[in-house]
């Protein structure tokens, strides 16, 4: 793949789409509820680099991004870094790169792409960086779920953390989450009650996390968002050590 922009479901090559986007592309193809999107490839990153400075989209890259964003037709977008070096099976780099939420016009998308590229570093030290652009999920609630207990290591429990609205409040620490524990032999139960999820919604999140773990063959932590249309899968990565929140820090506007 040498294009500057690719449909998400076609972006399965990690060297072109970065690990996050390539993983989500595989999940889309496997039938998981991942929001549609486009990937600005590492080829666009390389083409836009000028010497050792930070990359700025070339006119050809910018035009390709404008066309792709217009085709998405979304009123609000999430622009997310997707490095070839993040979320390795032996090491997670959650939070090392940039995410920009609630982007509402194409020129702001291009600015957000530059911010994502800048988080890769400068010059020869920069990791090849793709960028994932997806419609924002109109989240009623969002959070993370672990298919292995991050404290005890228990593998039969799904641990869920949930907040109202977007999960950036969870990452910033401005809101403490509601917490659930779900085991295969019973209904999920709250361990910290904030009246965010119903029993049925928590069960949906737990089942989604288990499905991803079964599909991947390894314990997972996932980022999810609940809207009126159901539970959407925003990210999934293998648990590589003591679990940390899967959601990415979101810089202030």
C-alpha positions as MATLAB code, in Angstrom:
seq = 'XXXXXXXXXXXXXXXXXXXXXXXXXXXXXXXXXXXXXXXXXXXXXXXXXXXXXXXXXXXXXXXXXXXXXXXXXXXXXXXXXXXXXXXXXXXXXXXXXXXXXXXXXXXXXXXXXXXXXXXXXXXXXXXXXXXXXXXXXXXXXXXXXXXXXXXXXXXXXXXXXXXXXXXXXXXXXXXXXXXXXXXXXXXXXXXXXXXXXXXXXXXXXXXXXXXXXXXXXXXXXXXXXXXXXXXXXXXXXXXXXXXXXXXXXXXXX';
ca = [
       0.000    0.000    0.000;
       1.604    3.282   -1.131;
      -1.430    5.572   -1.011;
      -1.504    8.557    1.291;
      -4.976    7.627    2.586;
      -6.688    4.241    2.940;
     -10.083    3.060    4.106;
      -9.722    1.626    7.606;
     -10.899   -1.873    6.700;
      -8.195   -2.069    4.002;
      -5.388   -0.789    6.250;
      -4.165   -4.133    7.596;
      -0.428   -3.657    7.002;
       1.241   -2.392   10.180;
       4.153   -0.817    8.325;
       1.684    1.389    6.427;
      -1.126    1.943    8.948;
       0.648    1.654   12.295;
      -0.211   -1.010   14.835;
      -3.352    0.575   16.281;
      -5.086    1.164   12.954;
      -3.972   -2.167   11.497;
      -5.358   -3.985   14.533;
      -8.655   -2.136   14.243;
      -8.776   -2.971   10.530;
      -8.489   -6.659   11.404;
     -11.235   -6.267   14.012;
     -13.489   -4.568   11.444;
     -12.953   -7.485    9.074;
     -13.721   -9.924   11.901;
     -17.100   -8.269   12.430;
     -16.429   -6.266   15.595;
     -18.312   -2.966   16.113;
     -15.468   -0.604   15.224;
     -16.433    2.853   13.886;
     -15.708    3.447   10.208;
     -12.697    5.534    9.352;
      -9.736    6.344    7.145;
      -6.000    6.006    7.735;
      -3.439    8.599    6.711;
      -0.550    6.266    6.026;
       3.103    6.292    6.996;
       3.798    7.063    3.329;
       2.068   10.428    3.862;
       4.247   10.970    6.946;
       7.434   10.213    5.020;
       6.388   12.354    2.042;
       5.677   15.292    4.348;
       8.958   15.251    6.243;
      11.272   18.114    5.347;
      14.848   17.376    6.375;
      15.096   16.928   10.124;
      12.165   19.192   10.967;
       8.638   18.231   11.940;
       6.463   17.111    9.015;
       3.826   19.373    7.486;
       1.362   17.858    4.985;
       2.400   18.397    1.379;
      -0.248   19.736   -0.975;
      -0.793   16.232   -2.373;
      -1.207   14.746    1.105;
      -3.507   17.578    2.208;
      -5.701   17.154   -0.873;
      -5.973   13.399   -0.272;
      -6.934   14.002    3.369;
      -9.549   16.606    2.399;
     -11.190   14.193   -0.042;
     -11.206   11.325    2.455;
     -12.604   13.425    5.298;
     -15.335   14.830    3.060;
     -16.301   11.284    2.063;
     -16.697   10.296    5.726;
     -19.417   12.928    6.050;
     -19.149   13.138    9.843;
     -19.904   16.282   11.828;
     -17.263   15.528   14.463;
     -14.111   13.448   14.172;
     -11.471   11.770   16.314;
      -7.899   12.060   15.006;
      -5.637    9.427   16.554;
      -1.949    8.614   16.207;
      -1.064    5.106   15.011;
       2.664    4.420   15.287;
       4.379    1.308   14.017;
       6.063    1.107   17.445;
       3.052    1.254   19.782;
       1.154   -1.585   21.439;
       3.804   -4.244   20.885;
       2.994   -7.714   22.209;
       5.815   -7.332   24.735;
       5.385   -3.633   25.507;
       2.479   -1.204   25.461;
       3.054    2.482   24.786;
      -0.442    3.613   25.726;
      -0.549    7.373   26.029;
       2.805    7.986   24.327;
       1.223    9.579   21.264;
      -1.426   12.189   20.508;
      -5.206   11.980   20.107;
      -7.382   14.973   19.196;
     -11.146   14.694   19.730;
     -14.181   16.613   18.460;
     -12.521   17.936   15.305;
     -15.222   19.598   13.229;
     -13.677   20.739    9.924;
     -11.119   19.458    7.473;
      -8.537   22.187    8.055;
      -8.633   21.370   11.762;
      -8.134   17.713   10.817;
      -4.927   18.678    9.011;
      -3.758   20.598   12.091;
      -4.556   17.564   14.255;
      -2.589   15.338   11.868;
       0.437   17.590   12.353;
       0.062   17.287   16.126;
      -0.061   13.502   15.826;
       3.007   13.476   13.607;
       4.843   15.764   16.032;
       4.284   13.247   18.831;
       6.399   10.757   16.850;
       9.502   12.867   17.441;
      11.751   14.736   15.044;
      14.454   13.769   12.591;
      15.878   10.270   12.464;
      14.458    9.484   15.920;
      10.878    9.788   14.671;
       8.885    6.566   14.565;
       6.927    6.051   11.331;
       3.498    7.455   12.128;
       0.119    6.881   10.538;
      -3.012    8.714   11.669;
      -6.495    7.262   12.100;
      -9.526    9.495   11.483;
     -12.928    8.234   12.657;
     -16.357    9.729   13.350;
     -16.836   10.543   17.016;
     -19.126    8.115   18.830;
     -21.947   10.088   20.539;
     -21.056    8.460   23.821;
     -23.509    8.149   26.671;
     -20.755    6.366   28.592;
     -17.240    5.177   27.855;
     -14.285    3.531   29.491;
     -12.008    0.534   29.535;
     -12.322   -3.179   30.206;
      -9.667   -5.722   31.138;
     -10.097   -9.457   30.567;
      -7.517  -10.133   33.278;
      -7.862   -8.415   36.647;
      -5.158   -5.701   36.624;
      -4.603   -6.017   40.378;
      -4.942   -9.720   41.186;
      -4.180  -11.230   37.786;
      -7.398  -13.275   37.924;
      -8.123  -14.435   34.378;
     -11.803  -15.314   34.781;
     -12.871  -11.776   35.685;
     -13.568   -8.878   33.327;
     -12.915   -5.594   35.117;
     -14.776   -2.585   33.701;
     -14.240    1.101   34.396;
     -16.947    3.452   33.117;
     -17.638    7.187   33.107;
     -20.437    9.260   31.623;
     -19.740   10.755   28.212;
     -16.257   10.493   26.745;
     -13.463    8.607   28.456;
     -11.057   11.562   28.445;
     -12.379   12.534   31.877;
     -11.219    9.120   33.115;
      -7.715    9.662   31.736;
      -7.424   13.180   33.076;
      -8.470   11.991   36.492;
     -11.243   14.567   36.729;
     -13.866   11.863   37.305;
     -13.484    8.640   39.273;
     -15.006    5.721   37.369;
     -17.775    3.335   38.147;
     -16.239   -0.123   38.468;
     -17.669   -3.521   37.610;
     -16.466   -7.088   37.873;
     -17.968   -9.710   35.592;
     -17.324  -13.456   35.820;
     -18.484  -16.074   33.321;
     -20.665  -17.814   35.908;
     -22.813  -14.838   36.881;
     -24.159  -11.383   36.123;
     -21.722   -8.477   36.439;
     -21.697   -6.633   39.739;
     -20.665   -3.103   40.655;
     -17.720   -2.674   42.968;
     -17.946    1.145   42.790;
     -21.425    2.535   42.004;
     -21.721    5.796   40.044;
     -24.960    4.855   38.243;
     -23.257    4.997   34.845;
     -24.134    1.580   33.370;
     -27.080   -0.731   33.805;
     -26.512   -4.421   34.474;
     -27.337   -5.161   30.844;
     -24.941   -2.556   29.482;
     -22.117   -3.812   31.699;
     -22.814   -7.331   30.451;
     -22.536   -6.092   26.843;
     -19.168   -4.476   27.540;
     -17.894   -7.603   29.303;
     -18.988   -9.846   26.445;
     -17.331   -7.571   23.879;
     -14.062   -7.725   25.832;
     -14.282  -11.525   26.070;
     -14.977  -11.809   22.340;
     -11.882   -9.769   21.528;
      -9.787  -11.923   23.875;
     -11.110  -15.132   22.302;
     -10.470  -13.788   18.826;
      -6.928  -12.692   19.658;
      -6.026  -15.660   21.842;
      -4.577  -13.431   24.580;
      -5.806  -11.267   27.494;
      -6.896   -7.839   26.304;
      -7.606   -4.375   27.514;
     -10.072   -2.513   25.371;
     -11.393    1.009   25.046;
     -15.139    1.197   24.409;
     -17.944    3.731   24.072;
     -21.672    3.221   24.586;
     -24.147    5.115   22.399;
     -27.817    4.679   21.590;
     -26.686    2.247   18.869;
     -24.836   -0.064   21.272;
     -21.244   -0.612   22.383;
     -18.481    0.469   19.995;
     -14.927   -0.874   20.139;
     -12.392    1.963   19.931;
      -9.145    0.136   20.664;
      -7.841   -3.249   21.753;
      -4.395   -4.234   22.897;
      -2.800   -7.220   24.527;
      -2.191   -6.909   28.260;
       1.601   -6.935   28.576;
       2.026   -6.245   32.286;
       0.231   -4.532   35.152;
      -2.782   -3.092   33.383;
      -3.071    0.639   32.892;
      -6.041    2.495   31.411;
      -6.344    1.780   27.703;
      -7.641    5.226   26.856;
      -5.141    7.735   25.582;
      -4.438   11.044   27.276;
      -6.214   13.832   25.411;
      -4.444   17.191   25.388;
      -6.424   20.263   26.393;
      -7.801   22.334   23.489;
];
